[in-house]
Short mmCIF file of C-alpha atoms in Angstrom, two decimals:
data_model
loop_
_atom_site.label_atom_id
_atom_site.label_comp_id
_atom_site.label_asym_id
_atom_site.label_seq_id
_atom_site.Cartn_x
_atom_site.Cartn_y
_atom_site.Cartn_z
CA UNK A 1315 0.00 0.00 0.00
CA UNK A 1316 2.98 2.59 0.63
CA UNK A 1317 4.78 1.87 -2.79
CA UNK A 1318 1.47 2.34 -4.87
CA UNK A 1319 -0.32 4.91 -2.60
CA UNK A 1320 -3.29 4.72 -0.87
CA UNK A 1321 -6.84 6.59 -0.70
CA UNK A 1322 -9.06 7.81 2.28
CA UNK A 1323 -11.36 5.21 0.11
CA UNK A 1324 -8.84 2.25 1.15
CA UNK A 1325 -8.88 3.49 4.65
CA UNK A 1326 -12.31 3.62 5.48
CA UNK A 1327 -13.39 0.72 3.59
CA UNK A 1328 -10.23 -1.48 5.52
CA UNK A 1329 -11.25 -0.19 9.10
CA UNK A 1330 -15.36 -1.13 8.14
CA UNK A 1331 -16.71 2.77 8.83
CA UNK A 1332 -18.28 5.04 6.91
CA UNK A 1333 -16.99 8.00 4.68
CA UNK A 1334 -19.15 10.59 6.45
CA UNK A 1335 -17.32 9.21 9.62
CA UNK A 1336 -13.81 9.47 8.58
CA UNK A 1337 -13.71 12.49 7.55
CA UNK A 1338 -15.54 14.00 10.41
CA UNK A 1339 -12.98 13.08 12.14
CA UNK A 1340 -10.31 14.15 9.75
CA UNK A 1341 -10.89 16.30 7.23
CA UNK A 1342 -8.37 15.00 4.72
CA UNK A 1343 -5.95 12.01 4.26
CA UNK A 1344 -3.21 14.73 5.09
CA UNK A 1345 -4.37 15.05 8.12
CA UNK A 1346 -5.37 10.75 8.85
CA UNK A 1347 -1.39 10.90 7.83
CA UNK A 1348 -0.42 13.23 10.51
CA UNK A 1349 -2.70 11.37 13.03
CA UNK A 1350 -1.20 8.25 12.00
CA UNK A 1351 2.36 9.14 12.36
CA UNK A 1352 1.76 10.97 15.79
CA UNK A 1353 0.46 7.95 17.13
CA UNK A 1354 3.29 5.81 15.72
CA UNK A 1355 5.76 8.23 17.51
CA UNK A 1356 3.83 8.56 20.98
CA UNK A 1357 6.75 7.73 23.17
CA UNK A 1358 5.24 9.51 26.51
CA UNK A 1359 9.62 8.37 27.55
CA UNK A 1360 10.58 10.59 30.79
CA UNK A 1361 9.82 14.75 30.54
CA UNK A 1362 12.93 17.11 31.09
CA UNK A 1363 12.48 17.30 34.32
CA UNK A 1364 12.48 13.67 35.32
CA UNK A 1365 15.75 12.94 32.90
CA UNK A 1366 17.50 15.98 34.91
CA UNK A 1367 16.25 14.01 38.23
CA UNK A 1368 17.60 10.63 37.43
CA UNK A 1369 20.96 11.92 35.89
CA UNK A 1370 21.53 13.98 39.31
CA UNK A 1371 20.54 10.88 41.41
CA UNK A 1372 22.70 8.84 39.03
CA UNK A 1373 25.76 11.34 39.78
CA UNK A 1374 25.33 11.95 43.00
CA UNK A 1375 25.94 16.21 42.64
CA UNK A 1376 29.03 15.35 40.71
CA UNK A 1377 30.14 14.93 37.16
CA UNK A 1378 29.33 11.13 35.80
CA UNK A 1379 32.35 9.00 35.69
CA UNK A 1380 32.68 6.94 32.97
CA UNK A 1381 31.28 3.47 34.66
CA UNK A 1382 28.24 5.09 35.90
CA UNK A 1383 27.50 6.30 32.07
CA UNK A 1384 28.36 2.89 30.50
CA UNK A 1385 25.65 1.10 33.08
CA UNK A 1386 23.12 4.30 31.85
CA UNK A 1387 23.58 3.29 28.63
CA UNK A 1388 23.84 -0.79 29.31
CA UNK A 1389 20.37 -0.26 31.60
CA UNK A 1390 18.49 1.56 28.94
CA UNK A 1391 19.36 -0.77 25.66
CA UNK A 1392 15.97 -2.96 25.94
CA UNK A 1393 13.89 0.27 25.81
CA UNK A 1394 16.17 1.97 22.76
CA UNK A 1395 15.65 -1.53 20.90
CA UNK A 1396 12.18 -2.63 21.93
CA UNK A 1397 11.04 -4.46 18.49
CA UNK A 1398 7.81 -2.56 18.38
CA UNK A 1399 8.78 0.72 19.48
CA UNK A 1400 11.36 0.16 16.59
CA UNK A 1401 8.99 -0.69 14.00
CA UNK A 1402 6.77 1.48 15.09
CA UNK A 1403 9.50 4.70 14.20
CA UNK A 1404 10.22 2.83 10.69
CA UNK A 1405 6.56 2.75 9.77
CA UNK A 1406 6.53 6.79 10.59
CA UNK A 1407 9.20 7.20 8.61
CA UNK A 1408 7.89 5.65 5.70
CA UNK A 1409 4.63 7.51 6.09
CA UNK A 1410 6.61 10.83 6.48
CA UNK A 1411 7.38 11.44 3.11
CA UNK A 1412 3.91 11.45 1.82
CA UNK A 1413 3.39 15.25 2.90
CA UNK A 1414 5.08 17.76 4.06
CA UNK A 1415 3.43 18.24 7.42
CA UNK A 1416 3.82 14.99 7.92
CA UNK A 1417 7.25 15.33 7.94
CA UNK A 1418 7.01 18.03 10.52
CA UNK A 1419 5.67 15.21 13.39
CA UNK A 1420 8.76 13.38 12.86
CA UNK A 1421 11.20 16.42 12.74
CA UNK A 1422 9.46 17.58 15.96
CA UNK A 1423 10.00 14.00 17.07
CA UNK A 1424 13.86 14.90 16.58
CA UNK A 1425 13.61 17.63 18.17
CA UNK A 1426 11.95 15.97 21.52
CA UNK A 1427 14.58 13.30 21.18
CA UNK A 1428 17.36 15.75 21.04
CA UNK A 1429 16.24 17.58 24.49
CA UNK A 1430 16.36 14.84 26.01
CA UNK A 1431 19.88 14.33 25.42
CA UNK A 1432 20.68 17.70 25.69
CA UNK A 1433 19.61 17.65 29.20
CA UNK A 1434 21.64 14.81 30.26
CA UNK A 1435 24.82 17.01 28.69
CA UNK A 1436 23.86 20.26 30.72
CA UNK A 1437 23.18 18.24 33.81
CA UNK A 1438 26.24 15.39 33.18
CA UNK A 1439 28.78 17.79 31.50
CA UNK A 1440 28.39 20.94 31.26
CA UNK A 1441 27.68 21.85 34.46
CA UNK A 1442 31.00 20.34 35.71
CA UNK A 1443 32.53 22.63 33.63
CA UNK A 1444 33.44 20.57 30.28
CA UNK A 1445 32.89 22.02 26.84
CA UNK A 1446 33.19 20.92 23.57
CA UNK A 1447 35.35 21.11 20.85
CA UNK A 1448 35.06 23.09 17.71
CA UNK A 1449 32.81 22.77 15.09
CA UNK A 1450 31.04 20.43 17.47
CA UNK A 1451 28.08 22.39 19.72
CA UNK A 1452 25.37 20.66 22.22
CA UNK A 1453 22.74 21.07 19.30
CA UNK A 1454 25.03 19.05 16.98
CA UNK A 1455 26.29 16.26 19.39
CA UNK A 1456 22.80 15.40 20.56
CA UNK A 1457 21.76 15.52 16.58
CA UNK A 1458 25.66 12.51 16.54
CA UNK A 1459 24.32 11.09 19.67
CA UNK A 1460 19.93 10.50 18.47
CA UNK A 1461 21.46 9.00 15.03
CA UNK A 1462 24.22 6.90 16.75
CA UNK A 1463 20.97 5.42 18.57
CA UNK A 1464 18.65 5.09 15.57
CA UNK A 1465 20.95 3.44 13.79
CA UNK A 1466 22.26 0.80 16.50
CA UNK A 1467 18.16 0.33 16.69
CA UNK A 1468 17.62 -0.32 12.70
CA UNK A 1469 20.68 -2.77 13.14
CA UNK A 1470 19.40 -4.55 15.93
CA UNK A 1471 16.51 -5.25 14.29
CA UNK A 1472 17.45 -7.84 11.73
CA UNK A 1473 21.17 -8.47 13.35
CA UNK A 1474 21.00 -8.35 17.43
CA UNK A 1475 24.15 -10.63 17.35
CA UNK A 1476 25.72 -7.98 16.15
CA UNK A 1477 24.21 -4.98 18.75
CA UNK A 1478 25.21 -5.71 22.41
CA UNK A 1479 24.59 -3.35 24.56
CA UNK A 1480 28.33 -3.04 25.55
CA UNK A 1481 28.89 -2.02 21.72
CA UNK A 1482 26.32 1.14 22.08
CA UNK A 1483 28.39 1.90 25.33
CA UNK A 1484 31.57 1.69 23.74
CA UNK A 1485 30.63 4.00 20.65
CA UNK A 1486 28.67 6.52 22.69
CA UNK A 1487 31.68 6.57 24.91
CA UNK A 1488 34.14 6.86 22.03
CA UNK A 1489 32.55 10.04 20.75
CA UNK A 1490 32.34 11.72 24.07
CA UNK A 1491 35.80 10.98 24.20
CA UNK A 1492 36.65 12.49 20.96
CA UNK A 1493 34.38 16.04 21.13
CA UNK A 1494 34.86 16.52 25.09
CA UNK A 1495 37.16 18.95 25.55
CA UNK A 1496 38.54 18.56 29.63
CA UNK A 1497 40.64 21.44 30.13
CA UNK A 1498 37.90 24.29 28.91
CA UNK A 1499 40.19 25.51 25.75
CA UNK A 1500 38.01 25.63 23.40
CA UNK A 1501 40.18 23.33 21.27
CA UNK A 1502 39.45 21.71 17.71
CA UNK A 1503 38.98 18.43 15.89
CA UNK A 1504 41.99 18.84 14.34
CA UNK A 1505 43.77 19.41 17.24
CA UNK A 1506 43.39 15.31 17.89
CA UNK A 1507 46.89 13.31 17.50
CA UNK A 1508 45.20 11.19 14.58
CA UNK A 1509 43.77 14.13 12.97
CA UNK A 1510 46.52 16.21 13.35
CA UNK A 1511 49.26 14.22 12.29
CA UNK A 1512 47.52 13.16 8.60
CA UNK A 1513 47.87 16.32 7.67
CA UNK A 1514 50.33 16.40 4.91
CA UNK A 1515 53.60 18.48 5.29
CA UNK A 1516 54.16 20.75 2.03
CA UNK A 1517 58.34 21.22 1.29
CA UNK A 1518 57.91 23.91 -1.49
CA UNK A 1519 56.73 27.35 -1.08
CA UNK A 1520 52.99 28.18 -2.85
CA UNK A 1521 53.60 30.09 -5.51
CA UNK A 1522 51.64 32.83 -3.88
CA UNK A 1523 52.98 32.86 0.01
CA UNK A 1524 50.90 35.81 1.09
CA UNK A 1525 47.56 34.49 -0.47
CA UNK A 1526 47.96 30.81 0.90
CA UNK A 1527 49.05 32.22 4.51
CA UNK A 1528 45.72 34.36 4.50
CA UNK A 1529 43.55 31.78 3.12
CA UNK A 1530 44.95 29.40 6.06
CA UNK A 1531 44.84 32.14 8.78
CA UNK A 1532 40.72 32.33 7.82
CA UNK A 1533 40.36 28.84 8.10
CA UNK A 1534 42.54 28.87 11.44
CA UNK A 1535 40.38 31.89 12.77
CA UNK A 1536 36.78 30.40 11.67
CA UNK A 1537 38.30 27.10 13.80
CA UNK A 1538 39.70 28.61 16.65
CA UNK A 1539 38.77 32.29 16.74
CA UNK A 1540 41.48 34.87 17.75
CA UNK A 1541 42.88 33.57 21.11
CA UNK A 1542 43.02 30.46 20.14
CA UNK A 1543 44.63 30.80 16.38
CA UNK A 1544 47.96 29.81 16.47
CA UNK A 1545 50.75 30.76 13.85
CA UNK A 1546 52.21 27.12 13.79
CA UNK A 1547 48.79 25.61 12.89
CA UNK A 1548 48.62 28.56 9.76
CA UNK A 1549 52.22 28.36 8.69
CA UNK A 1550 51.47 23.95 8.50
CA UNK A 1551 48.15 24.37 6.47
CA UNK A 1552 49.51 27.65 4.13
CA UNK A 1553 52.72 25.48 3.43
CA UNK A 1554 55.11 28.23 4.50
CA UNK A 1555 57.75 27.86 7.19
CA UNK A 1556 56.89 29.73 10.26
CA UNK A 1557 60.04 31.52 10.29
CA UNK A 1558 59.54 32.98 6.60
CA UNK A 1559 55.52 33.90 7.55
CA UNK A 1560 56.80 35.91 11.04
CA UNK A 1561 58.79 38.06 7.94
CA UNK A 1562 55.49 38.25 5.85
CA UNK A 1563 53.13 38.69 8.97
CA UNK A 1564 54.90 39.12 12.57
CA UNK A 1565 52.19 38.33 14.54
CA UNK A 1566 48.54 37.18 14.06
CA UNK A 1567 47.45 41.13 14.68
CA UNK A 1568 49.12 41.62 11.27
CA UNK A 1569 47.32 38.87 9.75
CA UNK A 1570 43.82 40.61 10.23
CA UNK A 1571 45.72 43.80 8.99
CA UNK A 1572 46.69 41.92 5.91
CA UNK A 1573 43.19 40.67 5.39
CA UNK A 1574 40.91 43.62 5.70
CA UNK A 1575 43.53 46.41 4.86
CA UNK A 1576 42.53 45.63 0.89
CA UNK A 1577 38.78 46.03 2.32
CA UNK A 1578 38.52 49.09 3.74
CA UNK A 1579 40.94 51.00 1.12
CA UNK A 1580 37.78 50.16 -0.83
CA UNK A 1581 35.37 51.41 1.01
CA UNK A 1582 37.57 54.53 1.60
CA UNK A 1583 37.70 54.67 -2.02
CA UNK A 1584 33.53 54.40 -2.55
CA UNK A 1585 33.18 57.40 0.03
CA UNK A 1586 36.05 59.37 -2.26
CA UNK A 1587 33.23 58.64 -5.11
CA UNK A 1588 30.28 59.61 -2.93
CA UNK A 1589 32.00 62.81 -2.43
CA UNK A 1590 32.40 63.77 -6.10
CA UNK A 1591 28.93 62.20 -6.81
CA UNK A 1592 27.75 64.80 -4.40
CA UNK A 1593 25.73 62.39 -2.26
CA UNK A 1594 24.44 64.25 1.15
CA UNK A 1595 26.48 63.68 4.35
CA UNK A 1596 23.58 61.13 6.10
CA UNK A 1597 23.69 59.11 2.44
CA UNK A 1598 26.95 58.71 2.75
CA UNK A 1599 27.00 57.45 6.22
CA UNK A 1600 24.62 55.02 5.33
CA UNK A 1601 26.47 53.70 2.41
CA UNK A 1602 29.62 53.45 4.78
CA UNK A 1603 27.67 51.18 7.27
CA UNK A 1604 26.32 48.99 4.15
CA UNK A 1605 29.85 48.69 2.72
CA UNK A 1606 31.12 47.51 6.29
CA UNK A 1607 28.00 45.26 7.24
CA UNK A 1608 28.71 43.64 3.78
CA UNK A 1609 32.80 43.03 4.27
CA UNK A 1610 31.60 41.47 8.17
CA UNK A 1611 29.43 39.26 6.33
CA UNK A 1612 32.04 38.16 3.65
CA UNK A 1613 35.24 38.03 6.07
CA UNK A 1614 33.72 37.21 8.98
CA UNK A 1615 36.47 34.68 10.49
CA UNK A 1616 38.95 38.18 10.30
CA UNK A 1617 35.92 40.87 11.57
CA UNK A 1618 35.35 38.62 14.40
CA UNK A 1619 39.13 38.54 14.95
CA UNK A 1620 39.29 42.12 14.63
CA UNK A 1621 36.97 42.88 17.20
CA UNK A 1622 38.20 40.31 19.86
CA UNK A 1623 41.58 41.57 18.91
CA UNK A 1624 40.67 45.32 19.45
CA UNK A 1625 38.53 44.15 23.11
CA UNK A 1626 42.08 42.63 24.06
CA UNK A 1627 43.47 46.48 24.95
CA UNK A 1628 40.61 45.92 27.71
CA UNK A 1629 43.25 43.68 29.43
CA UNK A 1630 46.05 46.02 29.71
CA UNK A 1631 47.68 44.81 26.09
CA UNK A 1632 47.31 48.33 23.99
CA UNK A 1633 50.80 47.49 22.12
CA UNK A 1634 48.54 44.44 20.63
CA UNK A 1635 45.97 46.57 18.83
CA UNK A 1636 47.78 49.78 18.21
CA UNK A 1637 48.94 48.33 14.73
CA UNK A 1638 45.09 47.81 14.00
CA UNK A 1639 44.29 51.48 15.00
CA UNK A 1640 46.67 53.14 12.82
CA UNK A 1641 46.11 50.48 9.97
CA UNK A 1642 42.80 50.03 9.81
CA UNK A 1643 41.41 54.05 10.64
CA UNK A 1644 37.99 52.70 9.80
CA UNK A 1645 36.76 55.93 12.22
CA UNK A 1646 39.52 58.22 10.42
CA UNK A 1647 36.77 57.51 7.00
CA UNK A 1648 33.76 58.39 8.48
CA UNK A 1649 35.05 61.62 10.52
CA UNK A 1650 35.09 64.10 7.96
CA UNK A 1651 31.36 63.23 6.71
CA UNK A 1652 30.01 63.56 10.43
CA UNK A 1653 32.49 66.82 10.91
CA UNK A 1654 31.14 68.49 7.05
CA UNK A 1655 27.40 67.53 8.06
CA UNK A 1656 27.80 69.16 11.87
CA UNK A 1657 29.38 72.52 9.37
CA UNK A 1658 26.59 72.41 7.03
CA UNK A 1659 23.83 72.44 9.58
CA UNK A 1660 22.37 68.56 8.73
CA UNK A 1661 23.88 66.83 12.21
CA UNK A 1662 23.45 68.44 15.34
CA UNK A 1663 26.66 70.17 16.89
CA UNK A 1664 29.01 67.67 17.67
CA UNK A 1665 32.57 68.88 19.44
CA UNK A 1666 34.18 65.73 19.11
CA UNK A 1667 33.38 63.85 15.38
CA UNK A 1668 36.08 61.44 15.57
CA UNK A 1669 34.06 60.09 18.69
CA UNK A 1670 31.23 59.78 17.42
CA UNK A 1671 32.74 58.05 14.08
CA UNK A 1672 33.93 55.52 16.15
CA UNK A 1673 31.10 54.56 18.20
CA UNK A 1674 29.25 54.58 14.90
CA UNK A 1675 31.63 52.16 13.57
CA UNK A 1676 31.77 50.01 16.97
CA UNK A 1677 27.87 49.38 16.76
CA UNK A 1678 27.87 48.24 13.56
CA UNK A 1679 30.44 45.87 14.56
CA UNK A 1680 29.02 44.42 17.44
CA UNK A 1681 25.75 44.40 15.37
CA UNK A 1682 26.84 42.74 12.88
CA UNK A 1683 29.17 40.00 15.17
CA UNK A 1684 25.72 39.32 17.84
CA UNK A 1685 23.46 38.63 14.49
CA UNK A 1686 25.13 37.18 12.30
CA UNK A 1687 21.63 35.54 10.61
CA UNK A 1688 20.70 38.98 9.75
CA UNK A 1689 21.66 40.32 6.12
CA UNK A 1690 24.45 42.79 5.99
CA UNK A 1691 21.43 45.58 4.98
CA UNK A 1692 19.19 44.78 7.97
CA UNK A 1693 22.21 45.51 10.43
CA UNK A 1694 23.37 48.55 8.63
CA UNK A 1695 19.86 49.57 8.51
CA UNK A 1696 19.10 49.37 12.04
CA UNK A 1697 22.26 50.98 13.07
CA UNK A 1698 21.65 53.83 10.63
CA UNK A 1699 18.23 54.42 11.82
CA UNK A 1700 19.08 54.74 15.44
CA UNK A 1701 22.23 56.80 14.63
CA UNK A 1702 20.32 58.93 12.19
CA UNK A 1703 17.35 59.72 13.48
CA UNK A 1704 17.64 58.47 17.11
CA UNK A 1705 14.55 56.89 19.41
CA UNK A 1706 12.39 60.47 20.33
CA UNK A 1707 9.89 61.19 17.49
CA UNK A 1708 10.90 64.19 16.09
#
């Protein structure tokens, strides 16, 4: 019946009741399918609440050692591989694909799934102060974690031999021990002894040095982010001796130079060109905060670095950003448009215009760094609005 379709007709007639009383109970087969699959996936299982309760009983206050989370996982394998729970999930599946909000019951059914776990890491984990390592977040490893278990469950269905409940321990425990990240440094994949040592070592120079040292520094930064970046990692990946990169880029402060310098020269040049183009001074400003929004969006691995690296004279480090300051004036563009619109009468009085071009400039920057699903318009929009024209109605 689910290869050659089936009919409302072929439902009613199978289950012996009338048409008038199917469909006043549902109004289409959509909605018998949705029904259907609902009650396929009606796993009532423990709320958030109870899973946080047995996980802290289970730990005792403390973080779970590893024995107590292999017996977890060895006491709960008859439930995760119940035959008719399991069949129960493959028949929604199938049904799934024959609308689209059918589909939606069993993504939601994901979703449930994936709390669950989720609360066992917050309550197991990440309260005792482990975190993760890069790319992988909760979201993600409970997304690993529910497909590690549906798939031990499809297994187990036609080859239990195979699926012992030690095995699930064992993988589940593997993968923990691969993403967990002890010492709270934020480190990477890559920084694994496996992973890290396939990577292949390059003897020759690229025939563009600079290029392949900034292409590697983004991926480093995107990885890692700016603390964590280090200069061995990028001159490995670009293929350049570290010693000959420190001569191309001395530290990683010069690397975001490097990167963004070409950037902003343009979007000094596009204000030159609003100038002569005779564009008003507000215009202008807005086109500045598009042009930025737009490079954040597009270089977003050296923005982000930029602004962690700029916070870091916060900590008493000012030598560190002082090269990015004189380098990268991004204020220094935008002064002389707030300054000519304050003399012209368009901006109110302002004694201090380099000020205010840098706050500018710093809001659009953390805008654009705290919402990074917004378009590069919508941030310079909303920034431009408030800077513009402010909150009080005029």
């Amino acid at each position: 019946m689910l290869v050659d379709g089936f009919t409302a007709e072929t439902v009613f007639n199978a289950a012996g009741v009338a048409n008038a009383t199917f469909y006043r109970r549902f109004k289409n087969k959509s909605a018998y399918v949705r029904a259907l699959i609902d009650g396929l996936l009606d796993d009532p299982g423990s709320t958030d609440a109870e899973m946080r309760d047995r996980v802290r009983a289970l730990g005792n206050g403390s973080r779970l050692h590893t024995s107590v989370l292999r017996e977890l996982i060895i006491a709960s394998f008859p439930a995760l591989t119940e035959s008719r729970t399991v069949a129960r999930r493959v028949l929604a599946h199938a049904f799934a694909d024959s609308t689209p909000r059918a589909a939606q019951s069993v993504r939601a059914d994901y979703q449930r799934r994936d709390g669950r776990i989720l609360v066992v890491y917050d309550e197991a984990l990440a309260k005792h102060g482990l975190t993760l390592r890069r790319p992988f977040t909760p979201k993600t490893l409970a997304v690993v974690i529910s497909a590690l278990f549906e798939g031990f469950q499809l297994r187990h269905r036609s080859d239990p031999a195979s699926v012992t409940p030690a095995l699930l321990a064992d993988a589940l425990l593997a993968i923990l021990g691969g993403v967990l990240d002890e010492n709270g440094s934020h480190a990477h994949l890559d920084d694994l002894p496996l992973v890290r040592e396939s990577v292949p070592q390059i003897t020759e120079l690229p025939r563009d040095p600079r290029s392949a040292v900034l292409s590697a520094a983004r991926e480093e930064f995107a990885k890692r982010g700016f603390f964590m970046a280090q200069m061995e990692n990028i001159a490995r990946t670009s293929g350049v001796p570290l010693e000959r990169l420190h001569r191309l880029f001395p530290s990683k402060t010069h690397l975001i130079i490097g990167a963004l310098r070409p950037r902003f020269q343009t979007i000094q040049e596009s204000i030159e060109d609003d100038l002569l183009l005779e564009l008003t001074e507000p215009q202008i400003i807005v086109n500045y905060l598009q042009r930025l929004a737009r490079v954040c969006a597009e270089d977003m691995p050296f923005t982000d670095a930029l602004m962690l690296a700029l916070a870091h004279e916060t900590y008493g480090e000012p030598h560190q950003v002082k090269p990015l300051k004189q380098e990268l004036d991004l204020p220094g563009m935008i002064a002389p448009i707030i300054e000519a619109g304050c003399r012209n009468g368009v901006f109110a009085q302002i004694d201090q215009p380099m000020e205010v071009a840098a706050e500018l400039t710093n809001a659009l920057l953390l805008r654009c760094f705290t919402r990074r699903s917004h378009s590069p318009e919508e941030n310079a929009g909303l920034v431009a609005e408030l800077v513009l024209r402010g909150l009080v109605g005029r």
